[in-house]
Short mmCIF file of C-alpha atoms in Angstrom, two decimals:
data_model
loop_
_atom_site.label_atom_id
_atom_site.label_comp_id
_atom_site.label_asym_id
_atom_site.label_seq_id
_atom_site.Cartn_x
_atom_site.Cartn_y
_atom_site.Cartn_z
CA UNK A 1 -19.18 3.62 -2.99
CA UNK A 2 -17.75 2.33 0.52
CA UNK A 3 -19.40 4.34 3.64
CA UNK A 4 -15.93 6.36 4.69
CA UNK A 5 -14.79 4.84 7.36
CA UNK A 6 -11.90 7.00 9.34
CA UNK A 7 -11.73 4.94 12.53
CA UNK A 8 -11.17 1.51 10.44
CA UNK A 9 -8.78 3.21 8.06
CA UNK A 10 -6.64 4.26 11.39
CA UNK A 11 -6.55 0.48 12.67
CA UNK A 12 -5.13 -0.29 9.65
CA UNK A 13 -2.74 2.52 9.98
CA UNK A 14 -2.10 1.22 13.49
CA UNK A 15 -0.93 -1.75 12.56
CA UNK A 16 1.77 -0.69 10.20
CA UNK A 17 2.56 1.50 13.03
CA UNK A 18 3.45 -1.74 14.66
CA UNK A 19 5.03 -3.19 12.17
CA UNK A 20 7.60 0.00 12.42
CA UNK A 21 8.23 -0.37 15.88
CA UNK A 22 8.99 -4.72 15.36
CA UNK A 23 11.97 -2.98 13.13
CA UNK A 24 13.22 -0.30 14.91
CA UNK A 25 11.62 2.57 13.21
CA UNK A 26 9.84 5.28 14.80
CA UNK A 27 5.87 3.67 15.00
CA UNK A 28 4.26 5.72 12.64
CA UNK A 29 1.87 3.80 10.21
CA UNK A 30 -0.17 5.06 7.39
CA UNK A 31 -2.71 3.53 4.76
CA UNK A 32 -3.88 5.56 1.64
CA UNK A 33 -7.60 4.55 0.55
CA UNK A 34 -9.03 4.97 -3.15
CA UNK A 35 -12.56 6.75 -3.67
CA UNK A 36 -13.90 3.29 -3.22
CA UNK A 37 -12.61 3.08 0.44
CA UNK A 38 -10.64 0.36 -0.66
CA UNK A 39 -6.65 0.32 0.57
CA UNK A 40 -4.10 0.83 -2.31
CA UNK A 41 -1.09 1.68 -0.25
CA UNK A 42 0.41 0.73 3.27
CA UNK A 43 3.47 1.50 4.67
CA UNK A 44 5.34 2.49 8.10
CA UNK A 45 8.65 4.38 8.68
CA UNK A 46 11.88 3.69 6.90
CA UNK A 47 14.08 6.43 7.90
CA UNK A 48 16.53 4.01 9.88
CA UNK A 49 16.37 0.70 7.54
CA UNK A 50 16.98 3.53 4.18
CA UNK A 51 19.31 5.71 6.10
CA UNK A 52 17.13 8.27 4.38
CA UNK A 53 14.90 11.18 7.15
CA UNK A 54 12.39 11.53 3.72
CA UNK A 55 10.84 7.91 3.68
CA UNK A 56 7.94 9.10 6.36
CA UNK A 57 5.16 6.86 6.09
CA UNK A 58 2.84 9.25 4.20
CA UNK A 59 5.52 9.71 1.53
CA UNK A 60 5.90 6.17 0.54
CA UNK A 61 2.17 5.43 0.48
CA UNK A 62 1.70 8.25 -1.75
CA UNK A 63 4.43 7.13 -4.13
CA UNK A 64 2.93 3.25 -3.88
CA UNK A 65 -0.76 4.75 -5.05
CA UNK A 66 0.84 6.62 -7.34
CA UNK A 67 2.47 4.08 -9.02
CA UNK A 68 -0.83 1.77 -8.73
CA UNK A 69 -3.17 4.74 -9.64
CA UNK A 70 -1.22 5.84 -12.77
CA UNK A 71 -2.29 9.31 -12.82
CA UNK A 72 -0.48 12.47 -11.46
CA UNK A 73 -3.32 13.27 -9.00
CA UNK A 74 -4.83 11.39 -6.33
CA UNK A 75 -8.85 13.06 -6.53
CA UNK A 76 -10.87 11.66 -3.71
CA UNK A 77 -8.22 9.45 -1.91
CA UNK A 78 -7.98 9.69 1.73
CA UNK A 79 -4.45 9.26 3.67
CA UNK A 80 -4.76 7.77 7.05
CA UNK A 81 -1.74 8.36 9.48
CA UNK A 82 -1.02 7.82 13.12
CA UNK A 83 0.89 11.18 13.81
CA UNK A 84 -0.12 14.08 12.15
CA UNK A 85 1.70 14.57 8.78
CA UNK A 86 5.06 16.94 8.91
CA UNK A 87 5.41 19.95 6.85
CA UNK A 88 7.08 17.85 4.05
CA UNK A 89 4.16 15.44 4.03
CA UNK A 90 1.18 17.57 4.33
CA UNK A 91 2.29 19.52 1.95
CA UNK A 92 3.13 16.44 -0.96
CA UNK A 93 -0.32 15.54 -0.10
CA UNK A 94 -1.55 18.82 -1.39
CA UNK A 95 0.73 18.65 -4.18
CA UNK A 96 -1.11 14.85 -4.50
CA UNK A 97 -4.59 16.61 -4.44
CA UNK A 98 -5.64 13.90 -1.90
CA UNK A 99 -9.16 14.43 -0.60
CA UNK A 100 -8.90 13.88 2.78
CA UNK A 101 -6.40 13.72 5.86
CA UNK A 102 -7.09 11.72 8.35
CA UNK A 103 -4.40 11.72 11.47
CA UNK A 104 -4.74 10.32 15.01
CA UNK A 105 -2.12 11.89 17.61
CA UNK A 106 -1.63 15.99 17.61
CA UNK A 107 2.13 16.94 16.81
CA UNK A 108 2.78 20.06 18.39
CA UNK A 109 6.54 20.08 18.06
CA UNK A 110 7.16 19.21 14.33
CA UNK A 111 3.73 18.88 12.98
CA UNK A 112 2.95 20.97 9.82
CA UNK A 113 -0.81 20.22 9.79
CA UNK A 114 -2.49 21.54 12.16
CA UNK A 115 0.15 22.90 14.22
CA UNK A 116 3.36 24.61 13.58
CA UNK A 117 3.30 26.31 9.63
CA UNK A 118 -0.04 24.46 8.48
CA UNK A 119 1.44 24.38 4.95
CA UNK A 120 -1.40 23.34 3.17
CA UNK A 121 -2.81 27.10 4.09
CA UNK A 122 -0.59 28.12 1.46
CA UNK A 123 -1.16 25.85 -1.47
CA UNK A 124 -3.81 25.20 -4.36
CA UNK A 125 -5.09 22.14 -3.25
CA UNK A 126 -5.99 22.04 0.63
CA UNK A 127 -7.11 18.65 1.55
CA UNK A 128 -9.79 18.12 4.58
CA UNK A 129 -8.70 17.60 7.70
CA UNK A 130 -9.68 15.21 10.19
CA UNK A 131 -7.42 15.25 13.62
CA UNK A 132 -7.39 12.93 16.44
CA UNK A 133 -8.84 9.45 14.86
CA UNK A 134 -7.70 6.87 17.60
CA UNK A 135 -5.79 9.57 19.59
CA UNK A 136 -4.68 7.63 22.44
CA UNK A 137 -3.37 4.32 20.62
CA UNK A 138 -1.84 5.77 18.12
CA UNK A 139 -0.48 8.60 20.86
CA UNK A 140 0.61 5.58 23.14
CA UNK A 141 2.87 3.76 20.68
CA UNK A 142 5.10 6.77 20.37
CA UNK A 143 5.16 7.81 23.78
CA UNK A 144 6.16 4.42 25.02
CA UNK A 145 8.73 4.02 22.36
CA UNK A 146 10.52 7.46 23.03
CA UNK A 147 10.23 6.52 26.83
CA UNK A 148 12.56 3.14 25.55
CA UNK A 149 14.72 4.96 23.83
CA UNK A 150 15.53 7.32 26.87
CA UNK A 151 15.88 4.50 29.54
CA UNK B 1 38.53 22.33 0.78
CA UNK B 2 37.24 23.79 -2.62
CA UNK B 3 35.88 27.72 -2.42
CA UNK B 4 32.30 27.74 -2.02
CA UNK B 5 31.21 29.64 -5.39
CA UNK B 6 27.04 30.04 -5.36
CA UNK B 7 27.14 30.72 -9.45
CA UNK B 8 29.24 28.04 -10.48
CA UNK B 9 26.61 25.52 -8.75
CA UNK B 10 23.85 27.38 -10.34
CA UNK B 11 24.86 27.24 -13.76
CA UNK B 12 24.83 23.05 -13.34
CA UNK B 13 21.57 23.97 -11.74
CA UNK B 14 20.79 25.75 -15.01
CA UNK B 15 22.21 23.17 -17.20
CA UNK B 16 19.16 20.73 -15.82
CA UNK B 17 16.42 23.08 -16.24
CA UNK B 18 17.22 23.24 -19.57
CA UNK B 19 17.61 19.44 -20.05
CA UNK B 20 13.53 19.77 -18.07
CA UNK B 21 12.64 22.08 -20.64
CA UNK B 22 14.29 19.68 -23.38
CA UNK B 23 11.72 17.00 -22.04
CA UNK B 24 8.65 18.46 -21.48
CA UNK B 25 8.94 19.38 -18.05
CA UNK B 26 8.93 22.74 -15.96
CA UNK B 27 12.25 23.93 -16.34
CA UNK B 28 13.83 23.65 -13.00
CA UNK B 29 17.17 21.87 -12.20
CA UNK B 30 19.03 21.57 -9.14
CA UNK B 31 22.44 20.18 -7.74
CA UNK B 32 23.80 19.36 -4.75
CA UNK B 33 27.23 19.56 -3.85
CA UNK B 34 29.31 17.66 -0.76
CA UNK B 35 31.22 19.63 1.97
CA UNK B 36 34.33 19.87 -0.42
CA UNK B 37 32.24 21.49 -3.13
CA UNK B 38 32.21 18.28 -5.74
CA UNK B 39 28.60 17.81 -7.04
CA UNK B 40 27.27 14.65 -6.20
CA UNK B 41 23.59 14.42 -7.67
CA UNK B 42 22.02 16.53 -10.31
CA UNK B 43 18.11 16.73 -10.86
CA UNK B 44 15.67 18.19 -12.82
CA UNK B 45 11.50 17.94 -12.76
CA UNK B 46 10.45 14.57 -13.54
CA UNK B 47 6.75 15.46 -12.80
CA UNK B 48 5.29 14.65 -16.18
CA UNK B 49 7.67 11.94 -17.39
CA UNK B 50 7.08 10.12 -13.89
CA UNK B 51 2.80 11.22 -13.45
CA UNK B 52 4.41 11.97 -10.51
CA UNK B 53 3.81 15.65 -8.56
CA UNK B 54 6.60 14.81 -5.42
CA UNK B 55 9.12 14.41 -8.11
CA UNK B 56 10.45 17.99 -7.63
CA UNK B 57 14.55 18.47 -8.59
CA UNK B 58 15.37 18.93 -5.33
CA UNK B 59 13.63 15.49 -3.94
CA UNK B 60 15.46 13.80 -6.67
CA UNK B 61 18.86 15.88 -5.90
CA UNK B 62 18.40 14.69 -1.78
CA UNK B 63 17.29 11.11 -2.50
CA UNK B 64 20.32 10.63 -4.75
CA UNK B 65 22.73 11.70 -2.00
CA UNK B 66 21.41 10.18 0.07
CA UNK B 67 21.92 7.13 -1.24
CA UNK B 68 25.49 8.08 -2.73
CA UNK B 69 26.08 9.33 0.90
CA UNK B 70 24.91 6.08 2.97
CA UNK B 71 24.51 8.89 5.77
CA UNK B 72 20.96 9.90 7.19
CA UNK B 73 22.14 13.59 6.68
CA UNK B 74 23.52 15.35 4.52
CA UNK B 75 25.98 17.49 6.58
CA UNK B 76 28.19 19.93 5.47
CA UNK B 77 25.78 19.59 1.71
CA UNK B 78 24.66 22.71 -0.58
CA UNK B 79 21.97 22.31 -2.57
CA UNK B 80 21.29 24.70 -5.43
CA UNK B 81 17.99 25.41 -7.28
CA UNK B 82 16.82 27.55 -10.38
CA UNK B 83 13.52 28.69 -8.08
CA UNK B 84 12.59 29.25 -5.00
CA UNK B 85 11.89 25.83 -2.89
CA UNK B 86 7.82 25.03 -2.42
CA UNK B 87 6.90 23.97 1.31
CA UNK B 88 7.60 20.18 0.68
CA UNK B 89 11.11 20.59 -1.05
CA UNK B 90 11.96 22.77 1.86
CA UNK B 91 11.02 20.78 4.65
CA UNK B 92 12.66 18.24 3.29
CA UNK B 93 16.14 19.95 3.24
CA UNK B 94 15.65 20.65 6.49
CA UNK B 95 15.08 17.04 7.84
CA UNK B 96 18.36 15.98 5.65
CA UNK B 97 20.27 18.73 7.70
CA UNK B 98 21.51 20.40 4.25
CA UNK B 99 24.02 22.83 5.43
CA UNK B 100 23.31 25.86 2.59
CA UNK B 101 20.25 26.61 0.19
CA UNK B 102 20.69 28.56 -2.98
CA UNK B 103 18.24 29.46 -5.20
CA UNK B 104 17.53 31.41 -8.00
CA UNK B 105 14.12 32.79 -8.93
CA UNK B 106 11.93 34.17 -6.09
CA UNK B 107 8.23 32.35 -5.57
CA UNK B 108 6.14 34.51 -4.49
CA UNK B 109 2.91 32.29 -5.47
CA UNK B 110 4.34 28.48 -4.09
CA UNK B 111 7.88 28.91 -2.32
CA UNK B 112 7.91 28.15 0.82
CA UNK B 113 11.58 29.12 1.52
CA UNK B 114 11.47 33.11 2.07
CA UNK B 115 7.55 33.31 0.88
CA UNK B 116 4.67 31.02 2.15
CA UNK B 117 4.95 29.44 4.88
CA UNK B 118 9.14 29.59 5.56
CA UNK B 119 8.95 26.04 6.51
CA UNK B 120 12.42 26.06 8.14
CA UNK B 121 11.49 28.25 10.49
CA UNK B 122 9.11 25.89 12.15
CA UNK B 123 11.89 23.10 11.84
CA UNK B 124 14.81 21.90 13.84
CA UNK B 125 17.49 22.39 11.34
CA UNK B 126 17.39 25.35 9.39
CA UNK B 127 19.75 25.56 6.76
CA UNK B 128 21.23 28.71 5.67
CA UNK B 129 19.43 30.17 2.87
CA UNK B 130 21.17 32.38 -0.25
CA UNK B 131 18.26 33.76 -2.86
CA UNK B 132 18.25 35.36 -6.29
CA UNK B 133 21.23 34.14 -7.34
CA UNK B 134 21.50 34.43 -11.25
CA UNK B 135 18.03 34.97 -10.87
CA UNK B 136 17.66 36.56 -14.18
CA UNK B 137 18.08 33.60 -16.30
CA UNK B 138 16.33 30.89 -13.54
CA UNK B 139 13.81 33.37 -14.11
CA UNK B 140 13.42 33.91 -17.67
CA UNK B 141 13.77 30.16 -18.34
CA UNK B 142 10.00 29.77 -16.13
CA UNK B 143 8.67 32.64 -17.70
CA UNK B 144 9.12 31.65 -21.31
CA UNK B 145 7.82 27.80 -20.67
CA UNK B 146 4.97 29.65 -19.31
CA UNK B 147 4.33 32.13 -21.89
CA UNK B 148 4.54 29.34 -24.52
CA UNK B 149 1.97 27.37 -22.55
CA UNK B 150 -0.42 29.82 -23.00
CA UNK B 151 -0.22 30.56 -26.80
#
């Protein structure tokens, strides 16, 4: 079994991050990883290109290992994301039975992690949390794109 | 403008939790209607036929509109459910700025609409929210599934 790694899943998050942000989509990235450590799922934003405020980042990697896991459950899968996870995506990640949680900036405005109604509190399956992987990066891509958007 | 009538959406609602219950699944069915009242997706659980635990009626319901609406939000929308919303089905209304939530059975153990965590509190559109309506049969329809589970 891979050594866990949370700072190498995050640059990988980080760069689909990027990859939102080349196509106009808020920069959040996230990667999901397999017990192994190994990546089965990548994906970034896709609320603007799908016209559609569900396709967070989280949410389509977890249908993409889904798909690629075959099973209803992800046990001992960790989900990597730049932003912590909303209160729709922490709590399909529950729902997922994913492991682990891995986020790097804080969210205290629409977070539901950590902050705000910490859903995963009030479900079976409560994932562990990891917070601030790569804070500042991962902070810094949003800030400067809001800052864009404003000017 | 058609009258908004709760019950009549409900009983479509109830029409695909019976279909759910036809196939396997939990029996819970949902609709959502457009600002005039005219249904424009109907859902029920596809959590067993897809290995799938996001696939929840009302996901289905929103991503269907969304599509059939080619709008980011679904303005002016009800959505109606045989139970109670979990955390993720909530929050998920909320970021599609459903106008109206109606639901039938209460959830004491894994809503997240009026029990839980009352994820559109924390949220910044919070739909309007009408429970226990024909809660009776949303009810018994859960109940019975449940009861035959176990036997």
């Amino acid at each position: 079994m891979a050594v866990f790694n949370p700072n190498l899943l995050m640059a990988e998050a980080l760069a689909q991050a990027r990859l939102a942000l080349a196509h106009g989509e808020v920069p959040i990235g996230a990667v999901l990883a397999n017990p192994n450590g190994e990546i089965i799922a990548r994906a970034h934003n896709l609320v603007e290109a799908q016209h559609n405020p569900l396709q967070h980042a989280e949410m389509l990697c977890l249908h993409a290992a889904l798909a690629h896991m075959n099973d209803k459950f992800l046990l001992g899968c960790t989900l990597a994301v730049t932003l912590e996870p909303c209160p729709m995506c922490m709590a399909a990640l529950s729902h997922a039975r994913v492991a682990r949680v891995v986020f790097g900036a804080y969210d205290p405005k629409s977070g539901g992690t950590v902050n705000g109604p910490r859903v995963a509190n009030f479900m079976h399956h409560q994932p562990e949390i990891l917070g601030g992987i790569e804070e500042a990066p991962c902070a810094a891509l949003l800030t400067d794109f809001f800052k864009t958007l404003r000017t």
